[in-house]
Amino acid sequence: MPDPRGTLEMRLSVAPPTGGPATFPAGKVSAAPHRAAYVVQPVALDRICMVKLVRDRKKVPDFELSELKSSIAELGLSNPIRVESRPDGDFDLIQGYRRLSAYRELLKETGDVAAYGAIPAAVTEPGADLDALYRRMVDENLVRKGISFAEMAMLALDFASDPGTSEDDPERAVAVLYKSASYQKRSYIRSFMTIVRRLDKALLYPQEIPRSLGLTLARRLEEVEGLAMAIRAELADWDNRSIADELDVLRRLCGAVEDGAGQAIRPAPRPSRAAAGTRTSFTFDRRHERCLCIAAKGRLDIRLDRDFSAIDRTRLEQALRLMLDQVAP
């Protein structure tokens, strides 16, 4: 007896290339009966837009993209991307950011328009609500190997910030997007949202933060006033840092800003970095304010929430002379 739920198999002749010279053999598409049918066809890369769904993709190396490019060059694309047609004749990307990125890089590197000027895409008509499109994108990211908690947190924040979605609260957005995840995993994602909110622009490699470090860092950012500022200062003007460099700063500062009694202490000197020179930073409380100090070769920065230009020049000079007599006699 056939399964009462049924399945629907449709053989589709692939439509002619949309704006590109590439050709593809006829394909076979299977879909559940309740899902909208789609046509797989080649779509020109320059006609695919990435604005419908917010994607907070940081400009950092994707170490697995080269493997994907090699696979595409040798075997072709195993799964088409998914796009939605637009009234102007172009298409919005729904799924397949990395596959599209690989095609664009291959086209740039080879100049082979016939091979990489268009990409196989499952084209659907407009109609799906934005929440469903975000969940579809999230589902794809969850099955992709190695997606990090930071990236999942970014997706939730993007979802909440998009005016077209049903939820504008990031905490509740996690529950909407990650329904299938365990309560514990959703809790981890919410913790990483703290890191993304406080440090996103300062970090080059948030996706490399391991879970244990991320949970500690998120907790310390909530507990320790000035920690985010100290991390930002430590990473400022250090664009050539490695993943290990960045993680070392996070481990060192989130573990050494305060001792068990809550008193500010000076962290151990940071490892030297040949390209940028040695630098040490620390914070401490003075009366009713937090002071951040950054020491480097030929430079000492003291940061307080006050206007030093308002201090009498003679008085400021005398204070600096006294300090220098103590630290650099």
mmCIF file of C-alpha atoms in Angstrom:
data_model
loop_
_atom_site.group_PDB
_atom_site.id
_atom_site.type_symbol
_atom_site.label_atom_id
_atom_site.label_comp_id
_atom_site.label_asym_id
_atom_site.label_seq_id
_atom_site.Cartn_x
_atom_site.Cartn_y
_atom_site.Cartn_z
ATOM 1 C CA MET A 1 0.000 0.000 0.000
ATOM 2 C CA PRO A 2 1.478 3.369 -0.923
ATOM 3 C CA ASP A 3 2.429 5.774 1.797
ATOM 4 C CA PRO A 4 -0.671 7.996 2.403
ATOM 5 C CA ARG A 5 1.586 11.003 2.872
ATOM 6 C CA GLY A 6 2.851 10.523 -0.670
ATOM 7 C CA THR A 7 5.805 11.961 -2.515
ATOM 8 C CA LEU A 8 5.932 13.990 -5.650
ATOM 9 C CA GLU A 9 8.558 13.444 -8.306
ATOM 10 C CA MET A 10 8.732 15.737 -11.268
ATOM 11 C CA ARG A 11 11.057 15.505 -14.226
ATOM 12 C CA LEU A 12 11.855 18.993 -15.395
ATOM 13 C CA SER A 13 13.552 20.136 -18.539
ATOM 14 C CA VAL A 14 16.075 22.709 -17.480
ATOM 15 C CA ALA A 15 15.162 26.140 -18.768
ATOM 16 C CA PRO A 16 17.558 27.987 -21.086
ATOM 17 C CA PRO A 17 20.331 29.897 -19.309
ATOM 18 C CA THR A 18 19.106 33.092 -17.672
ATOM 19 C CA GLY A 19 21.607 35.724 -18.721
ATOM 20 C CA GLY A 20 24.552 33.336 -19.034
ATOM 21 C CA PRO A 21 25.989 30.940 -21.614
ATOM 22 C CA ALA A 22 26.322 27.875 -19.379
ATOM 23 C CA THR A 23 24.189 24.814 -20.166
ATOM 24 C CA PHE A 24 23.116 22.012 -17.849
ATOM 25 C CA PRO A 25 21.496 18.610 -18.417
ATOM 26 C CA ALA A 26 17.891 17.942 -17.532
ATOM 27 C CA GLY A 27 17.445 17.357 -13.812
ATOM 28 C CA LYS A 28 15.175 15.476 -11.486
ATOM 29 C CA VAL A 29 13.598 17.348 -8.583
ATOM 30 C CA SER A 30 11.755 15.701 -5.689
ATOM 31 C CA ALA A 31 9.544 17.663 -3.363
ATOM 32 C CA ALA A 32 6.951 17.029 -0.685
ATOM 33 C CA PRO A 33 3.402 17.651 -1.972
ATOM 34 C CA HIS A 34 2.827 20.655 0.264
ATOM 35 C CA ARG A 35 5.906 22.502 -0.954
ATOM 36 C CA ALA A 36 5.960 24.831 -3.920
ATOM 37 C CA ALA A 37 7.523 23.410 -7.067
ATOM 38 C CA TYR A 38 10.594 25.015 -8.522
ATOM 39 C CA VAL A 39 12.556 24.953 -11.750
ATOM 40 C CA VAL A 40 16.304 24.392 -11.799
ATOM 41 C CA GLN A 41 18.021 26.616 -14.319
ATOM 42 C CA PRO A 42 21.352 28.398 -14.772
ATOM 43 C CA VAL A 43 21.214 31.990 -13.530
ATOM 44 C CA ALA A 44 23.842 34.599 -14.400
ATOM 45 C CA LEU A 45 25.935 35.575 -11.374
ATOM 46 C CA ASP A 46 25.465 39.302 -11.944
ATOM 47 C CA ARG A 47 21.691 38.896 -11.706
ATOM 48 C CA ILE A 48 21.714 37.436 -8.197
ATOM 49 C CA CYS A 49 21.171 39.927 -5.362
ATOM 50 C CA MET A 50 21.998 39.345 -1.707
ATOM 51 C CA VAL A 51 19.871 41.997 -0.018
ATOM 52 C CA LYS A 52 16.616 40.224 0.859
ATOM 53 C CA LEU A 53 18.120 38.328 3.787
ATOM 54 C CA VAL A 54 20.627 40.098 6.020
ATOM 55 C CA ARG A 55 23.926 38.224 6.004
ATOM 56 C CA ASP A 56 26.526 39.539 8.411
ATOM 57 C CA ARG A 57 29.447 37.916 6.623
ATOM 58 C CA LYS A 58 32.753 39.270 7.902
ATOM 59 C CA LYS A 59 35.556 39.806 5.423
ATOM 60 C CA VAL A 60 37.807 37.084 6.776
ATOM 61 C CA PRO A 61 39.393 34.122 5.014
ATOM 62 C CA ASP A 62 37.104 31.135 4.465
ATOM 63 C CA PHE A 63 39.596 28.306 4.788
ATOM 64 C CA GLU A 64 37.201 25.726 3.315
ATOM 65 C CA LEU A 65 36.188 27.773 0.274
ATOM 66 C CA SER A 66 39.249 26.653 -1.688
ATOM 67 C CA GLU A 67 38.169 23.023 -1.205
ATOM 68 C CA LEU A 68 34.686 23.863 -2.443
ATOM 69 C CA LYS A 69 36.137 25.631 -5.483
ATOM 70 C CA SER A 70 38.331 22.630 -6.303
ATOM 71 C CA SER A 71 35.335 20.309 -6.016
ATOM 72 C CA ILE A 72 33.229 22.497 -8.296
ATOM 73 C CA ALA A 73 36.032 22.789 -10.856
ATOM 74 C CA GLU A 74 36.549 19.021 -10.912
ATOM 75 C CA LEU A 75 33.061 17.586 -10.398
ATOM 76 C CA GLY A 76 30.656 20.458 -10.888
ATOM 77 C CA LEU A 77 28.063 21.730 -8.415
ATOM 78 C CA SER A 78 26.313 18.885 -6.579
ATOM 79 C CA ASN A 79 23.385 20.954 -5.264
ATOM 80 C CA PRO A 80 21.881 24.049 -6.876
ATOM 81 C CA ILE A 81 21.553 27.248 -4.917
ATOM 82 C CA ARG A 82 18.058 28.552 -4.204
ATOM 83 C CA VAL A 83 16.859 31.923 -5.453
ATOM 84 C CA GLU A 84 13.567 33.781 -5.608
ATOM 85 C CA SER A 85 12.525 35.701 -8.705
ATOM 86 C CA ARG A 86 12.104 39.465 -8.469
ATOM 87 C CA PRO A 87 9.707 41.754 -10.363
ATOM 88 C CA ASP A 88 12.659 43.426 -12.112
ATOM 89 C CA GLY A 89 13.812 40.124 -13.613
ATOM 90 C CA ASP A 90 16.713 39.582 -11.223
ATOM 91 C CA PHE A 91 16.837 37.103 -8.337
ATOM 92 C CA ASP A 92 17.223 37.192 -4.543
ATOM 93 C CA LEU A 93 19.567 34.628 -2.995
ATOM 94 C CA ILE A 94 17.803 32.424 -0.451
ATOM 95 C CA GLN A 95 20.304 29.592 0.060
ATOM 96 C CA GLY A 96 23.828 28.976 -1.175
ATOM 97 C CA TYR A 97 26.001 31.926 -0.131
ATOM 98 C CA ARG A 98 29.248 29.903 -0.146
ATOM 99 C CA ARG A 99 28.443 28.109 -3.403
ATOM 100 C CA LEU A 100 27.732 31.453 -5.064
ATOM 101 C CA SER A 101 30.940 32.903 -3.569
ATOM 102 C CA ALA A 102 32.913 29.960 -4.963
ATOM 103 C CA TYR A 103 31.480 30.494 -8.446
ATOM 104 C CA ARG A 104 32.269 34.209 -8.333
ATOM 105 C CA GLU A 105 35.848 33.541 -7.290
ATOM 106 C CA LEU A 106 36.283 30.882 -9.979
ATOM 107 C CA LEU A 107 34.954 33.278 -12.616
ATOM 108 C CA LYS A 108 37.318 35.992 -11.414
ATOM 109 C CA GLU A 109 40.310 33.641 -11.339
ATOM 110 C CA THR A 110 39.708 31.861 -14.654
ATOM 111 C CA GLY A 111 37.710 34.326 -16.718
ATOM 112 C CA ASP A 112 35.754 31.315 -18.027
ATOM 113 C CA VAL A 113 32.277 32.767 -18.516
ATOM 114 C CA ALA A 114 30.997 29.605 -20.184
ATOM 115 C CA ALA A 115 31.840 27.510 -17.129
ATOM 116 C CA TYR A 116 31.278 29.951 -14.261
ATOM 117 C CA GLY A 117 29.253 32.864 -15.607
ATOM 118 C CA ALA A 118 26.010 31.224 -14.472
ATOM 119 C CA ILE A 119 25.212 28.917 -11.580
ATOM 120 C CA PRO A 120 22.553 26.178 -11.315
ATOM 121 C CA ALA A 121 19.727 27.585 -9.209
ATOM 122 C CA ALA A 122 16.345 26.376 -8.011
ATOM 123 C CA VAL A 123 14.120 29.310 -8.895
ATOM 124 C CA THR A 124 10.959 29.859 -6.862
ATOM 125 C CA GLU A 125 8.291 32.476 -7.268
ATOM 126 C CA PRO A 126 7.799 35.171 -4.602
ATOM 127 C CA GLY A 127 5.398 34.257 -1.850
ATOM 128 C CA ALA A 128 7.228 32.685 1.091
ATOM 129 C CA ASP A 129 7.179 34.915 4.164
ATOM 130 C CA LEU A 130 10.478 36.320 5.366
ATOM 131 C CA ASP A 131 10.497 34.254 8.564
ATOM 132 C CA ALA A 132 10.341 31.048 6.513
ATOM 133 C CA LEU A 133 13.167 32.222 4.258
ATOM 134 C CA TYR A 134 15.377 32.978 7.259
ATOM 135 C CA ARG A 135 14.634 29.575 8.776
ATOM 136 C CA ARG A 136 15.511 27.936 5.470
ATOM 137 C CA MET A 137 18.824 29.784 5.420
ATOM 138 C CA VAL A 138 19.455 28.803 9.048
ATOM 139 C CA ASP A 139 18.689 25.156 8.294
ATOM 140 C CA GLU A 140 21.295 25.193 5.543
ATOM 141 C CA ASN A 141 23.857 26.752 7.865
ATOM 142 C CA LEU A 142 23.146 24.226 10.619
ATOM 143 C CA VAL A 143 23.907 21.295 8.349
ATOM 144 C CA ARG A 144 27.034 22.971 6.982
ATOM 145 C CA LYS A 145 30.088 21.589 8.748
ATOM 146 C CA GLY A 146 31.664 23.809 11.358
ATOM 147 C CA ILE A 147 29.124 26.622 11.801
ATOM 148 C CA SER A 148 30.056 28.383 15.020
ATOM 149 C CA PHE A 149 28.020 29.734 17.901
ATOM 150 C CA ALA A 150 29.121 33.245 16.932
ATOM 151 C CA GLU A 151 27.720 32.794 13.429
ATOM 152 C CA MET A 152 24.454 31.449 14.836
ATOM 153 C CA ALA A 153 24.282 34.480 17.128
ATOM 154 C CA MET A 154 24.864 36.795 14.154
ATOM 155 C CA LEU A 155 22.016 35.166 12.245
ATOM 156 C CA ALA A 156 19.651 35.683 15.187
ATOM 157 C CA LEU A 157 20.655 39.337 15.519
ATOM 158 C CA ASP A 158 20.247 39.832 11.765
ATOM 159 C CA PHE A 159 16.779 38.272 11.913
ATOM 160 C CA ALA A 160 15.697 40.549 14.766
ATOM 161 C CA SER A 161 17.080 43.665 13.058
ATOM 162 C CA ASP A 162 15.280 42.982 9.769
ATOM 163 C CA PRO A 163 12.080 45.087 9.731
ATOM 164 C CA GLY A 164 10.338 42.495 7.560
ATOM 165 C CA THR A 165 10.468 39.672 10.120
ATOM 166 C CA SER A 166 7.948 38.876 12.836
ATOM 167 C CA GLU A 167 10.311 39.218 15.802
ATOM 168 C CA ASP A 168 12.449 42.215 16.744
ATOM 169 C CA ASP A 169 13.706 40.880 20.077
ATOM 170 C CA PRO A 170 17.011 38.988 19.614
ATOM 171 C CA GLU A 171 16.393 36.733 22.620
ATOM 172 C CA ARG A 172 13.072 35.535 21.225
ATOM 173 C CA ALA A 173 14.522 35.398 17.705
ATOM 174 C CA VAL A 174 16.773 32.552 18.863
ATOM 175 C CA ALA A 175 13.701 30.488 19.762
ATOM 176 C CA VAL A 176 12.078 31.248 16.401
ATOM 177 C CA LEU A 177 15.117 30.413 14.275
ATOM 178 C CA TYR A 178 16.490 27.469 16.242
ATOM 179 C CA LYS A 179 13.331 25.573 17.162
ATOM 180 C CA SER A 180 14.969 22.202 16.636
ATOM 181 C CA ALA A 181 17.986 23.035 18.828
ATOM 182 C CA SER A 182 18.101 21.973 22.457
ATOM 183 C CA TYR A 183 17.427 24.452 25.250
ATOM 184 C CA GLN A 184 21.118 24.307 26.203
ATOM 185 C CA LYS A 185 22.255 25.099 22.675
ATOM 186 C CA ARG A 186 19.883 28.056 22.431
ATOM 187 C CA SER A 187 21.324 29.283 25.734
ATOM 188 C CA TYR A 188 24.827 29.134 24.262
ATOM 189 C CA ILE A 189 23.698 31.099 21.209
ATOM 190 C CA ARG A 190 22.245 33.819 23.443
ATOM 191 C CA SER A 191 25.541 34.025 25.352
ATOM 192 C CA PHE A 192 27.453 34.520 22.118
ATOM 193 C CA MET A 193 25.059 37.329 21.190
ATOM 194 C CA THR A 194 26.605 39.281 24.073
ATOM 195 C CA ILE A 195 30.030 38.910 22.449
ATOM 196 C CA VAL A 196 28.765 39.910 19.015
ATOM 197 C CA ARG A 197 26.981 42.971 20.399
ATOM 198 C CA ARG A 198 29.921 44.184 22.478
ATOM 199 C CA LEU A 199 32.903 43.200 20.332
ATOM 200 C CA ASP A 200 31.793 42.345 16.795
ATOM 201 C CA LYS A 201 33.499 45.266 15.049
ATOM 202 C CA ALA A 202 36.684 44.697 17.040
ATOM 203 C CA LEU A 203 37.007 40.990 16.255
ATOM 204 C CA LEU A 204 38.379 39.538 13.039
ATOM 205 C CA TYR A 205 37.674 35.909 13.932
ATOM 206 C CA PRO A 206 34.544 35.649 16.116
ATOM 207 C CA GLN A 207 33.635 32.386 14.395
ATOM 208 C CA GLU A 208 36.828 30.831 15.803
ATOM 209 C CA ILE A 209 35.923 31.410 19.467
ATOM 210 C CA PRO A 210 35.408 27.978 21.081
ATOM 211 C CA ARG A 211 32.310 27.398 23.167
ATOM 212 C CA SER A 212 34.048 27.297 26.564
ATOM 213 C CA LEU A 213 35.970 30.525 25.973
ATOM 214 C CA GLY A 214 32.879 32.198 24.545
ATOM 215 C CA LEU A 215 30.746 31.385 27.570
ATOM 216 C CA THR A 216 33.437 32.696 29.927
ATOM 217 C CA LEU A 217 33.944 35.819 27.832
ATOM 218 C CA ALA A 218 30.212 36.540 27.630
ATOM 219 C CA ARG A 219 29.883 36.235 31.411
ATOM 220 C CA ARG A 220 32.906 38.472 32.043
ATOM 221 C CA LEU A 221 31.638 41.114 29.631
ATOM 222 C CA GLU A 222 28.470 41.321 31.716
ATOM 223 C CA GLU A 223 30.329 41.334 35.032
ATOM 224 C CA VAL A 224 33.389 43.489 34.390
ATOM 225 C CA GLU A 225 32.954 47.127 33.511
ATOM 226 C CA GLY A 226 35.578 48.242 31.028
ATOM 227 C CA LEU A 227 36.479 44.774 29.743
ATOM 228 C CA ALA A 228 35.063 45.414 26.277
ATOM 229 C CA MET A 229 37.007 48.671 26.105
ATOM 230 C CA ALA A 230 40.220 46.904 27.150
ATOM 231 C CA ILE A 231 39.787 44.222 24.489
ATOM 232 C CA ARG A 232 39.039 46.798 21.810
ATOM 233 C CA ALA A 233 42.125 48.778 22.784
ATOM 234 C CA GLU A 234 44.321 45.684 22.755
ATOM 235 C CA LEU A 235 43.173 44.708 19.261
ATOM 236 C CA ALA A 236 43.132 48.199 17.766
ATOM 237 C CA ASP A 237 45.533 48.817 14.869
ATOM 238 C CA TRP A 238 46.515 45.132 14.766
ATOM 239 C CA ASP A 239 45.036 44.157 11.426
ATOM 240 C CA ASN A 240 47.627 41.458 10.679
ATOM 241 C CA ARG A 241 46.905 39.395 13.780
ATOM 242 C CA SER A 242 46.287 35.678 13.471
ATOM 243 C CA ILE A 243 43.447 33.589 14.897
ATOM 244 C CA ALA A 244 45.773 32.436 17.682
ATOM 245 C CA ASP A 245 46.737 36.046 18.480
ATOM 246 C CA GLU A 246 43.116 37.123 18.832
ATOM 247 C CA LEU A 247 42.098 34.151 20.953
ATOM 248 C CA ASP A 248 45.124 34.704 23.186
ATOM 249 C CA VAL A 249 44.026 38.289 23.868
ATOM 250 C CA LEU A 250 40.498 37.155 24.730
ATOM 251 C CA ARG A 251 41.718 34.387 27.046
ATOM 252 C CA ARG A 252 44.222 36.628 28.779
ATOM 253 C CA LEU A 253 41.994 39.637 29.342
ATOM 254 C CA CYS A 254 38.792 37.858 30.297
ATOM 255 C CA GLY A 255 40.743 35.759 32.785
ATOM 256 C CA ALA A 256 42.957 38.450 34.298
ATOM 257 C CA VAL A 257 40.950 41.656 34.563
ATOM 258 C CA GLU A 258 39.837 40.876 38.110
ATOM 259 C CA ASP A 259 40.829 38.435 40.801
ATOM 260 C CA GLY A 260 38.432 36.284 42.798
ATOM 261 C CA ALA A 261 37.612 39.139 45.166
ATOM 262 C CA GLY A 262 36.589 41.398 42.288
ATOM 263 C CA GLN A 263 39.686 43.596 42.516
ATOM 264 C CA ALA A 264 41.283 44.834 39.317
ATOM 265 C CA ILE A 265 44.721 43.378 38.687
ATOM 266 C CA ARG A 266 47.317 43.742 36.002
ATOM 267 C CA PRO A 267 47.368 40.866 33.497
ATOM 268 C CA ALA A 268 50.552 39.058 32.638
ATOM 269 C CA PRO A 269 52.546 40.655 29.818
ATOM 270 C CA ARG A 270 51.223 39.580 26.446
ATOM 271 C CA PRO A 271 53.355 37.494 24.106
ATOM 272 C CA SER A 272 55.475 39.529 21.747
ATOM 273 C CA ARG A 273 54.383 39.935 18.149
ATOM 274 C CA ALA A 274 57.154 40.581 15.690
ATOM 275 C CA ALA A 275 55.082 42.488 13.162
ATOM 276 C CA ALA A 276 53.432 44.962 15.483
ATOM 277 C CA GLY A 277 55.709 45.178 18.524
ATOM 278 C CA THR A 278 55.076 44.360 22.174
ATOM 279 C CA ARG A 279 52.106 45.928 23.923
ATOM 280 C CA THR A 280 50.584 45.540 27.400
ATOM 281 C CA SER A 281 47.230 46.806 28.608
ATOM 282 C CA PHE A 282 45.520 46.786 31.991
ATOM 283 C CA THR A 283 42.667 48.448 33.833
ATOM 284 C CA PHE A 284 42.232 49.565 37.432
ATOM 285 C CA ASP A 285 39.745 51.506 39.526
ATOM 286 C CA ARG A 286 40.720 54.951 40.806
ATOM 287 C CA ARG A 287 38.262 56.586 43.173
ATOM 288 C CA HIS A 288 34.994 56.425 41.237
ATOM 289 C CA GLU A 289 36.332 55.830 37.749
ATOM 290 C CA ARG A 290 37.900 53.063 35.678
ATOM 291 C CA CYS A 291 41.294 53.747 34.092
ATOM 292 C CA LEU A 292 42.646 51.943 31.028
ATOM 293 C CA CYS A 293 46.404 51.984 30.355
ATOM 294 C CA ILE A 294 48.099 50.770 27.181
ATOM 295 C CA ALA A 295 51.897 50.547 27.137
ATOM 296 C CA ALA A 296 53.871 50.009 23.935
ATOM 297 C CA LYS A 297 57.328 50.798 22.638
ATOM 298 C CA GLY A 298 57.699 54.587 22.766
ATOM 299 C CA ARG A 299 54.083 55.091 23.751
ATOM 300 C CA LEU A 300 51.925 55.157 26.888
ATOM 301 C CA ASP A 301 48.175 55.779 26.652
ATOM 302 C CA ILE A 302 46.085 56.607 29.706
ATOM 303 C CA ARG A 303 42.354 56.641 29.111
ATOM 304 C CA LEU A 304 39.855 58.116 31.543
ATOM 305 C CA ASP A 305 36.388 59.516 31.058
ATOM 306 C CA ARG A 306 37.523 63.120 31.375
ATOM 307 C CA ASP A 307 38.844 66.007 29.282
ATOM 308 C CA PHE A 308 42.599 66.283 29.914
ATOM 309 C CA SER A 309 42.775 69.426 27.776
ATOM 310 C CA ALA A 310 40.850 71.236 30.520
ATOM 311 C CA ILE A 311 43.681 70.650 33.022
ATOM 312 C CA ASP A 312 46.204 73.447 33.484
ATOM 313 C CA ARG A 313 49.218 72.757 31.286
ATOM 314 C CA THR A 314 51.767 73.380 34.058
ATOM 315 C CA ARG A 315 49.949 71.096 36.472
ATOM 316 C CA LEU A 316 49.654 68.372 33.833
ATOM 317 C CA GLU A 317 53.351 68.626 32.986
ATOM 318 C CA GLN A 318 54.371 68.370 36.645
ATOM 319 C CA ALA A 319 52.219 65.265 37.129
ATOM 320 C CA LEU A 320 53.695 63.597 34.051
ATOM 321 C CA ARG A 321 57.247 64.419 35.146
ATOM 322 C CA LEU A 322 56.612 62.804 38.533
ATOM 323 C CA MET A 323 55.181 59.704 36.898
ATOM 324 C CA LEU A 324 58.057 59.383 34.413
ATOM 325 C CA ASP A 325 60.594 59.818 37.210
ATOM 326 C CA GLN A 326 59.038 56.738 38.826
ATOM 327 C CA VAL A 327 58.694 54.464 35.775
ATOM 328 C CA ALA A 328 61.561 55.675 33.562
ATOM 329 C CA PRO A 329 64.267 57.202 35.805
#
